[in-house]
Amino acid sequence: MLDFSAVGMTQWMFQEASSQMLTLSEAVEQLKQNAHIRTAKETLARYCGADAENEGVLKKRLVDLLCQSDLKAKPDSIERKVRMWMKDNVQYIGKRTAIQLCYSLHLQVEEADQMLIRLTGERFHWRDPEDIIWCFGLKNNLSYQQACGLISNLEENSKAYSPGKPEAVLTEVIKLQALPLHTEKELEAFFEKNWEKLGKLHNTAYDLFMKFLQLLGLPDSGDFLPAAREMPVKEIVCTYMYKNFIPKAGDIKEKHKEMENAALLAIQRDIRENWPDEIVLSRMMHRQTDVTRKVLILLFLACDGGESKYGDYSDEDEENYFMDALFRITCMLNDCGFAPLDSRIPFDWMVLYCLCADESIFVDDNVQRFLSAIFTDGSSVSDEAE
């Protein structure tokens, strides 16, 4: 196992994934041997200015920060929570607690946003009323308790807001309107005026999600004409989301019950976590649950950005397809409020490696063989045609 600093490891993993020098079997083995998955403890130590190796000091620092920002909290309960964060298999913590730490550390909005990405896998969502308040509090130097009070007030005041007809507004538009707010009166007026435009679901991501699905064969629900390329949701999941390559959790435990390779198990867990099936995809289509980052990335890979502004519109063959595709997928994730690809996350490392193809048509084959290798012993991996 190689030993690097956090920043050095991130850069090294990116270079390895994008080097175009590794065969598939070498890439799978590289990830198995050298994957250094970022833990919550590592991120917490970085933002607290502590040493991740000195758990005693780090735990005390975290308990003190959380107790100082919430005087009603029980120290014993906080200590138990912090002890859980110190485990090497913990990558994420709860969003509310992460936000509380942002307040305790007096972070600016953009700093807090980056910390949330590392600790929760998501960033502030500027259409979510609560997140708007959290950002308002950070920007205007409110305490955590003051921000909690504003959220309690919102729950009461929202009953008086006219629900109106829901409006599809992009998150960036709301962010530009909410950022300049300085007083509680301005904040209340903003909510009253824009309430029908707000919500917890990502509109930009949903719009892209539906466009990608329709391009891949799902008919437009408003189109009553026969659809020549109509494809059931289950078939889309199997064809474009590689469901058949992702074993169930029980199957993994049975296959590797005698395996002592903790790194491989962590890689498998990260890749298969929240992997979509037809039920999840259907719930996303009907806005019963939010579109996830993983689903959006898989759909992007399936149609190379489709006919959206993130598609490939180059007139000539790109000399470096990887850099072009990486730029487009990064823009998409940023516009949708998701974290960019991170080479320290196994799923993201797989995406980076599989994007290293001469043309987009080879990406699908790369992903299939990579997943097959990760969830087997790797003995069947072929480097043919690489």
CSV table of C-alpha atoms in Angstrom, one decimal:
chain,number,residue,atom,x,y,z
A,1,MET,CA,0.0,0.0,0.0
A,2,LEU,CA,1.4,3.3,-1.0
A,3,ASP,CA,1.6,6.1,1.5
A,4,PHE,CA,0.7,9.6,0.4
A,5,SER,CA,-0.7,12.8,2.0
A,6,ALA,CA,-4.4,13.4,1.4
A,7,VAL,CA,-3.8,15.9,-1.5
A,8,GLY,CA,-1.0,13.8,-2.9
A,9,MET,CA,-3.1,10.7,-2.9
A,10,THR,CA,-6.0,12.4,-4.7
A,11,GLN,CA,-3.7,13.7,-7.4
A,12,TRP,CA,-1.9,10.4,-7.8
A,13,MET,CA,-5.2,8.4,-8.0
A,14,PHE,CA,-6.4,10.8,-10.7
A,15,GLN,CA,-3.2,10.5,-12.7
A,16,GLU,CA,-3.4,6.7,-12.5
A,17,ALA,CA,-7.0,6.6,-13.6
A,18,SER,CA,-6.5,9.0,-16.5
A,19,SER,CA,-3.0,7.8,-17.6
A,20,GLN,CA,-4.3,5.6,-20.4
A,21,MET,CA,-1.4,3.4,-19.6
A,22,LEU,CA,-3.2,0.7,-17.5
A,23,THR,CA,-4.8,-2.3,-19.0
A,24,LEU,CA,-8.2,-3.3,-17.5
A,25,SER,CA,-6.7,-6.0,-15.3
A,26,GLU,CA,-4.0,-3.6,-14.1
A,27,ALA,CA,-6.5,-0.9,-13.4
A,28,VAL,CA,-8.7,-3.2,-11.3
A,29,GLU,CA,-5.6,-4.5,-9.4
A,30,GLN,CA,-4.4,-0.9,-8.9
A,31,LEU,CA,-7.7,0.1,-7.3
A,32,LYS,CA,-7.7,-3.0,-5.1
A,33,GLN,CA,-4.2,-2.5,-3.9
A,34,ASN,CA,-3.9,1.2,-3.6
A,35,ALA,CA,-7.4,2.6,-3.1
A,36,HIS,CA,-7.2,5.0,-0.2
A,37,ILE,CA,-10.9,5.8,0.4
A,38,ARG,CA,-11.3,9.2,2.1
A,39,THR,CA,-12.8,8.7,5.6
A,40,ALA,CA,-14.9,11.0,7.6
A,41,LYS,CA,-12.1,11.1,10.2
A,42,GLU,CA,-9.6,12.3,7.6
A,43,THR,CA,-11.9,15.1,6.5
A,44,LEU,CA,-12.8,16.2,10.0
A,45,ALA,CA,-9.2,16.3,11.0
A,46,ARG,CA,-8.4,18.5,8.0
A,47,TYR,CA,-11.1,21.1,8.8
A,48,CYS,CA,-10.5,21.0,12.5
A,49,GLY,CA,-6.7,21.6,12.1
A,50,ALA,CA,-6.0,18.3,13.9
A,51,ASP,CA,-4.0,15.2,13.2
A,52,ALA,CA,-6.1,12.2,12.1
A,53,GLU,CA,-3.6,9.9,13.7
A,54,ASN,CA,-4.1,11.5,17.1
A,55,GLU,CA,-7.7,10.4,17.7
A,56,GLY,CA,-7.9,11.5,21.3
A,57,VAL,CA,-7.1,15.2,20.4
A,58,LEU,CA,-9.5,15.1,17.4
A,59,LYS,CA,-12.4,13.6,19.4
A,60,LYS,CA,-12.0,16.1,22.1
A,61,ARG,CA,-11.9,18.9,19.5
A,62,LEU,CA,-15.1,17.7,17.8
A,63,VAL,CA,-17.0,17.2,21.1
A,64,ASP,CA,-16.1,20.6,22.3
A,65,LEU,CA,-17.2,22.2,19.0
A,66,LEU,CA,-20.5,20.5,19.0
A,67,CYS,CA,-21.2,21.2,22.7
A,68,GLN,CA,-20.3,24.9,22.2
A,69,SER,CA,-22.8,25.3,19.4
A,70,ASP,CA,-25.6,23.4,21.1
A,71,LEU,CA,-25.7,24.0,24.8
A,72,LYS,CA,-28.7,21.7,25.2
A,73,ALA,CA,-26.8,18.7,23.8
A,74,LYS,CA,-25.8,15.9,26.0
A,75,PRO,CA,-22.0,15.4,26.1
A,76,ASP,CA,-22.3,11.6,26.4
A,77,SER,CA,-24.5,11.4,23.3
A,78,ILE,CA,-22.1,13.6,21.3
A,79,GLU,CA,-19.1,11.5,22.5
A,80,ARG,CA,-20.8,8.3,21.2
A,81,LYS,CA,-21.5,9.9,17.9
A,82,VAL,CA,-17.9,11.2,17.5
A,83,ARG,CA,-16.5,7.7,18.4
A,84,MET,CA,-18.5,6.3,15.5
A,85,TRP,CA,-16.9,8.9,13.1
A,86,MET,CA,-13.5,7.6,14.0
A,87,LYS,CA,-14.0,4.2,12.5
A,88,ASP,CA,-12.1,3.6,9.2
A,89,ASN,CA,-15.2,2.4,7.4
A,90,VAL,CA,-17.2,5.6,8.0
A,91,GLN,CA,-17.1,7.9,4.9
A,92,TYR,CA,-20.0,10.2,5.6
A,93,ILE,CA,-21.9,11.7,8.6
A,94,GLY,CA,-25.4,13.3,8.9
A,95,LYS,CA,-25.9,16.5,6.9
A,96,ARG,CA,-27.4,18.4,9.9
A,97,THR,CA,-24.5,17.6,12.2
A,98,ALA,CA,-22.0,18.5,9.4
A,99,ILE,CA,-23.7,21.9,9.0
A,100,GLN,CA,-23.5,22.3,12.8
A,101,LEU,CA,-19.7,21.8,12.6
A,102,CYS,CA,-19.6,24.4,9.8
A,103,TYR,CA,-21.1,26.9,12.1
A,104,SER,CA,-18.8,25.9,15.0
A,105,LEU,CA,-15.8,26.4,12.7
A,106,HIS,CA,-17.2,29.8,11.5
A,107,LEU,CA,-16.8,28.7,7.8
A,108,GLN,CA,-17.8,30.9,4.9
A,109,VAL,CA,-20.6,29.5,2.6
A,110,GLU,CA,-18.2,28.3,-0.1
A,111,GLU,CA,-15.9,26.6,2.5
A,112,ALA,CA,-18.9,25.0,4.2
A,113,ASP,CA,-20.1,23.8,0.8
A,114,GLN,CA,-16.8,22.0,0.2
A,115,MET,CA,-16.9,20.5,3.6
A,116,LEU,CA,-20.4,19.2,3.0
A,117,ILE,CA,-19.3,17.5,-0.2
A,118,ARG,CA,-16.5,15.7,1.7
A,119,LEU,CA,-18.6,14.8,4.7
A,120,THR,CA,-22.1,14.1,3.2
A,121,GLY,CA,-21.6,13.6,-0.5
A,122,GLU,CA,-23.8,16.6,-1.3
A,123,ARG,CA,-23.6,20.3,-1.2
A,124,PHE,CA,-26.1,23.1,-0.2
A,125,HIS,CA,-29.2,22.9,-2.3
A,126,TRP,CA,-30.4,26.5,-3.0
A,127,ARG,CA,-34.0,25.5,-3.7
A,128,ASP,CA,-34.3,23.8,-0.3
A,129,PRO,CA,-35.8,26.4,2.2
A,130,GLU,CA,-33.7,24.9,5.1
A,131,ASP,CA,-30.5,25.1,3.1
A,132,ILE,CA,-31.2,28.6,2.2
A,133,ILE,CA,-31.5,29.5,5.9
A,134,TRP,CA,-28.3,27.6,6.7
A,135,CYS,CA,-26.4,29.6,4.1
A,136,PHE,CA,-28.1,32.9,5.2
A,137,GLY,CA,-26.9,32.2,8.7
A,138,LEU,CA,-23.3,31.4,7.7
A,139,LYS,CA,-23.1,34.5,5.4
A,140,ASN,CA,-24.5,36.8,8.1
A,141,ASN,CA,-22.4,35.4,11.0
A,142,LEU,CA,-25.4,33.9,12.9
A,143,SER,CA,-24.9,31.2,15.5
A,144,TYR,CA,-26.1,27.7,15.0
A,145,GLN,CA,-28.8,28.2,17.5
A,146,GLN,CA,-30.0,31.4,15.8
A,147,ALA,CA,-30.2,29.6,12.5
A,148,CYS,CA,-32.1,26.8,14.1
A,149,GLY,CA,-34.6,29.4,15.4
A,150,LEU,CA,-35.1,30.8,11.9
A,151,ILE,CA,-35.9,27.3,10.6
A,152,SER,CA,-38.4,26.8,13.4
A,153,ASN,CA,-40.0,30.2,12.4
A,154,LEU,CA,-40.1,29.0,8.8
A,155,GLU,CA,-42.1,25.9,9.7
A,156,GLU,CA,-44.7,28.2,11.4
A,157,ASN,CA,-44.7,30.9,8.7
A,158,SER,CA,-44.9,28.5,5.8
A,159,LYS,CA,-48.4,27.5,6.8
A,160,ALA,CA,-49.5,31.1,5.9
A,161,TYR,CA,-47.7,31.1,2.6
A,162,SER,CA,-49.9,30.6,-0.4
A,163,PRO,CA,-48.9,27.3,-2.0
A,164,GLY,CA,-49.8,28.4,-5.5
A,165,LYS,CA,-48.9,26.4,-8.5
A,166,PRO,CA,-45.4,24.8,-8.3
A,167,GLU,CA,-43.0,26.5,-10.6
A,168,ALA,CA,-40.0,24.8,-12.2
A,169,VAL,CA,-37.1,27.1,-11.5
A,170,LEU,CA,-33.5,26.3,-11.8
A,171,THR,CA,-31.4,26.2,-8.6
A,172,GLU,CA,-28.9,28.8,-9.8
A,173,VAL,CA,-31.6,31.4,-10.3
A,174,ILE,CA,-32.8,31.0,-6.7
A,175,LYS,CA,-29.2,31.1,-5.5
A,176,LEU,CA,-28.5,34.5,-7.2
A,177,GLN,CA,-31.6,35.9,-5.5
A,178,ALA,CA,-31.0,34.5,-2.0
A,179,LEU,CA,-27.3,35.3,-1.7
A,180,PRO,CA,-27.7,39.0,-1.2
A,181,LEU,CA,-30.2,38.7,1.7
A,182,HIS,CA,-28.9,40.3,4.9
A,183,THR,CA,-31.8,40.8,7.3
A,184,GLU,CA,-34.5,38.5,8.6
A,185,LYS,CA,-37.2,40.7,7.1
A,186,GLU,CA,-35.6,40.3,3.7
A,187,LEU,CA,-35.4,36.5,4.2
A,188,GLU,CA,-39.0,36.3,5.2
A,189,ALA,CA,-40.1,38.5,2.2
A,190,PHE,CA,-38.0,36.2,-0.1
A,191,PHE,CA,-39.8,33.1,1.1
A,192,GLU,CA,-43.2,34.7,0.9
A,193,LYS,CA,-42.6,35.8,-2.7
A,194,ASN,CA,-40.8,32.6,-3.9
A,195,TRP,CA,-42.4,29.8,-1.9
A,196,GLU,CA,-43.9,28.0,-4.9
A,197,LYS,CA,-40.5,28.0,-6.6
A,198,LEU,CA,-38.8,26.2,-3.7
A,199,GLY,CA,-38.5,22.5,-2.9
A,200,LYS,CA,-36.1,19.8,-1.9
A,201,LEU,CA,-35.7,18.1,-5.3
A,202,HIS,CA,-33.1,19.1,-7.9
A,203,ASN,CA,-34.9,20.6,-10.9
A,204,THR,CA,-31.8,20.9,-13.2
A,205,ALA,CA,-30.9,17.3,-12.5
A,206,TYR,CA,-34.4,16.1,-13.1
A,207,ASP,CA,-34.7,17.9,-16.4
A,208,LEU,CA,-31.5,16.3,-17.6
A,209,PHE,CA,-32.5,12.9,-16.2
A,210,MET,CA,-35.8,12.9,-18.2
A,211,LYS,CA,-34.0,14.1,-21.4
A,212,PHE,CA,-31.4,11.3,-21.1
A,213,LEU,CA,-34.1,8.7,-20.4
A,214,GLN,CA,-36.2,9.8,-23.4
A,215,LEU,CA,-33.1,9.7,-25.6
A,216,LEU,CA,-32.3,6.2,-24.5
A,217,GLY,CA,-35.8,5.0,-25.4
A,218,LEU,CA,-38.3,6.0,-22.7
A,219,PRO,CA,-41.2,7.7,-24.5
A,220,ASP,CA,-42.3,11.2,-23.6
A,221,SER,CA,-45.3,10.9,-21.2
A,222,GLY,CA,-47.0,13.7,-23.2
A,223,ASP,CA,-46.6,12.0,-26.5
A,224,PHE,CA,-49.5,9.8,-27.4
A,225,LEU,CA,-48.1,8.7,-30.8
A,226,PRO,CA,-46.7,5.2,-31.1
A,227,ALA,CA,-43.0,5.2,-30.0
A,228,ALA,CA,-40.8,3.1,-32.3
A,229,ARG,CA,-38.0,3.0,-29.7
A,230,GLU,CA,-40.1,2.6,-26.6
A,231,MET,CA,-38.1,0.7,-23.9
A,232,PRO,CA,-39.4,-0.4,-20.5
A,233,VAL,CA,-37.8,1.1,-17.4
A,234,LYS,CA,-36.5,-2.3,-16.3
A,235,GLU,CA,-34.7,-2.8,-19.7
A,236,ILE,CA,-33.1,0.7,-19.4
A,237,VAL,CA,-31.8,-0.2,-16.0
A,238,CYS,CA,-30.3,-3.5,-17.2
A,239,THR,CA,-29.0,-2.1,-20.5
A,240,TYR,CA,-27.6,1.3,-19.4
A,241,MET,CA,-27.2,1.0,-15.7
A,242,TYR,CA,-25.4,-2.4,-15.6
A,243,LYS,CA,-27.8,-3.8,-13.0
A,244,ASN,CA,-26.9,-7.4,-14.0
A,245,PHE,CA,-23.3,-6.7,-13.0
A,246,ILE,CA,-24.1,-5.5,-9.5
A,247,PRO,CA,-24.6,-8.4,-7.1
A,248,LYS,CA,-26.9,-8.1,-4.0
A,249,ALA,CA,-25.3,-7.4,-0.7
A,250,GLY,CA,-25.9,-10.9,0.6
A,251,ASP,CA,-24.2,-12.4,-2.5
A,252,ILE,CA,-21.1,-10.3,-1.8
A,253,LYS,CA,-20.9,-11.4,1.8
A,254,GLU,CA,-21.3,-15.1,0.9
A,255,LYS,CA,-18.7,-14.9,-1.9
A,256,HIS,CA,-16.2,-13.1,0.2
A,257,LYS,CA,-17.0,-14.4,3.7
A,258,GLU,CA,-13.5,-15.8,4.1
A,259,MET,CA,-11.8,-12.8,2.3
A,260,GLU,CA,-9.6,-10.6,4.4
A,261,ASN,CA,-9.2,-7.9,1.8
A,262,ALA,CA,-11.0,-5.1,3.6
A,263,ALA,CA,-10.0,-2.6,0.8
A,264,LEU,CA,-11.8,-4.7,-1.9
A,265,LEU,CA,-14.9,-4.9,0.3
A,266,ALA,CA,-14.9,-1.2,0.8
A,267,ILE,CA,-14.6,-0.6,-3.0
A,268,GLN,CA,-17.5,-3.0,-3.7
A,269,ARG,CA,-19.6,-1.3,-1.0
A,270,ASP,CA,-19.0,2.2,-2.4
A,271,ILE,CA,-19.7,1.2,-6.0
A,272,ARG,CA,-22.9,-0.7,-5.3
A,273,GLU,CA,-24.3,1.7,-2.7
A,274,ASN,CA,-27.5,3.3,-4.0
A,275,TRP,CA,-27.2,1.6,-7.3
A,276,PRO,CA,-30.5,2.2,-9.1
A,277,ASP,CA,-33.1,-0.4,-10.0
A,278,GLU,CA,-36.4,0.0,-11.9
A,279,ILE,CA,-38.3,0.9,-8.7
A,280,VAL,CA,-35.9,3.7,-7.8
A,281,LEU,CA,-35.8,4.9,-11.4
A,282,SER,CA,-39.6,5.0,-11.6
A,283,ARG,CA,-39.8,6.9,-8.3
A,284,MET,CA,-37.4,9.5,-9.7
A,285,MET,CA,-39.4,9.8,-12.8
A,286,HIS,CA,-42.6,10.6,-10.8
A,287,ARG,CA,-40.7,12.9,-8.5
A,288,GLN,CA,-41.3,10.8,-5.5
A,289,THR,CA,-37.5,10.8,-4.7
A,290,ASP,CA,-34.7,13.0,-5.9
A,291,VAL,CA,-32.4,12.2,-8.8
A,292,THR,CA,-29.1,11.0,-7.5
A,293,ARG,CA,-25.6,11.9,-8.6
A,294,LYS,CA,-24.8,8.3,-9.4
A,295,VAL,CA,-27.8,7.9,-11.7
A,296,LEU,CA,-27.1,11.1,-13.5
A,297,ILE,CA,-23.4,10.0,-14.1
A,298,LEU,CA,-24.5,6.6,-15.4
A,299,LEU,CA,-27.0,8.2,-17.8
A,300,PHE,CA,-24.4,10.7,-19.0
A,301,LEU,CA,-22.1,7.8,-19.8
A,302,ALA,CA,-24.9,6.0,-21.6
A,303,CYS,CA,-25.5,8.8,-24.1
A,304,ASP,CA,-22.4,10.9,-23.8
A,305,GLY,CA,-24.3,13.9,-22.6
A,306,GLY,CA,-27.1,13.3,-25.1
A,307,GLU,CA,-28.6,16.4,-26.8
A,308,SER,CA,-28.2,18.5,-23.8
A,309,LYS,CA,-25.6,21.4,-23.6
A,310,TYR,CA,-23.3,18.8,-22.0
A,311,GLY,CA,-23.3,16.6,-25.2
A,312,ASP,CA,-20.4,16.2,-27.6
A,313,TYR,CA,-21.0,18.8,-30.4
A,314,SER,CA,-17.4,18.8,-31.8
A,315,ASP,CA,-17.3,18.7,-35.6
A,316,GLU,CA,-14.1,16.7,-35.7
A,317,ASP,CA,-12.8,13.8,-33.7
A,318,GLU,CA,-11.3,14.9,-30.4
A,319,GLU,CA,-7.7,14.1,-30.0
A,320,ASN,CA,-8.3,13.6,-26.3
A,321,TYR,CA,-11.8,12.4,-25.7
A,322,PHE,CA,-11.1,12.0,-22.0
A,323,MET,CA,-10.4,15.6,-21.3
A,324,ASP,CA,-13.4,16.7,-23.3
A,325,ALA,CA,-15.8,14.3,-21.6
A,326,LEU,CA,-14.4,15.2,-18.2
A,327,PHE,CA,-15.0,18.9,-18.8
A,328,ARG,CA,-18.5,18.2,-19.9
A,329,ILE,CA,-19.4,15.9,-17.0
A,330,THR,CA,-17.8,18.3,-14.5
A,331,CYS,CA,-19.9,21.2,-15.8
A,332,MET,CA,-23.1,19.0,-15.6
A,333,LEU,CA,-22.4,18.0,-12.0
A,334,ASN,CA,-21.6,21.5,-10.9
A,335,ASP,CA,-24.8,23.0,-12.6
A,336,CYS,CA,-26.9,20.3,-10.9
A,337,GLY,CA,-25.4,21.0,-7.4
A,338,PHE,CA,-23.5,17.8,-7.2
A,339,ALA,CA,-19.8,17.2,-6.3
A,340,PRO,CA,-17.4,16.8,-9.2
A,341,LEU,CA,-15.7,13.5,-9.9
A,342,ASP,CA,-13.3,12.6,-7.0
A,343,SER,CA,-10.5,10.1,-7.7
A,344,ARG,CA,-10.6,9.0,-4.0
A,345,ILE,CA,-14.1,7.6,-4.5
A,346,PRO,CA,-14.0,4.1,-6.0
A,347,PHE,CA,-17.1,4.7,-8.2
A,348,ASP,CA,-15.7,8.0,-9.5
A,349,TRP,CA,-12.3,6.4,-10.1
A,350,MET,CA,-14.0,3.7,-12.2
A,351,VAL,CA,-15.7,6.4,-14.2
A,352,LEU,CA,-12.5,8.3,-14.8
A,353,TYR,CA,-10.7,5.2,-15.9
A,354,CYS,CA,-13.6,4.1,-18.2
A,355,LEU,CA,-13.7,7.5,-19.8
A,356,CYS,CA,-10.1,7.0,-21.0
A,357,ALA,CA,-11.3,5.6,-24.3
A,358,ASP,CA,-10.5,6.6,-27.9
A,359,GLU,CA,-14.2,7.2,-28.5
A,360,SER,CA,-17.4,7.3,-26.4
A,361,ILE,CA,-18.7,4.0,-28.0
A,362,PHE,CA,-16.0,2.1,-26.0
A,363,VAL,CA,-16.9,3.5,-22.6
A,364,ASP,CA,-19.8,1.2,-22.2
A,365,ASP,CA,-17.7,-1.9,-22.8
A,366,ASN,CA,-15.1,-0.5,-20.3
A,367,VAL,CA,-17.7,-0.1,-17.6
A,368,GLN,CA,-19.1,-3.6,-18.1
A,369,ARG,CA,-15.8,-5.3,-17.9
A,370,PHE,CA,-14.6,-3.2,-15.0
A,371,LEU,CA,-17.7,-4.0,-12.9
A,372,SER,CA,-17.4,-7.7,-13.8
A,373,ALA,CA,-13.8,-7.7,-12.6
A,374,ILE,CA,-14.5,-5.8,-9.3
A,375,PHE,CA,-17.2,-8.2,-8.3
A,376,THR,CA,-15.3,-11.4,-9.2
A,377,ASP,CA,-11.8,-12.5,-8.3
A,378,GLY,CA,-10.5,-10.8,-11.5
A,379,SER,CA,-9.4,-14.0,-13.1
A,380,SER,CA,-11.8,-13.7,-16.0
A,381,VAL,CA,-10.6,-10.2,-16.9
A,382,SER,CA,-9.4,-9.9,-20.4
A,383,ASP,CA,-7.1,-7.1,-21.7
A,384,GLU,CA,-8.0,-7.9,-25.3
A,385,ALA,CA,-8.6,-4.9,-27.5
A,386,GLU,CA,-7.1,-2.5,-25.0
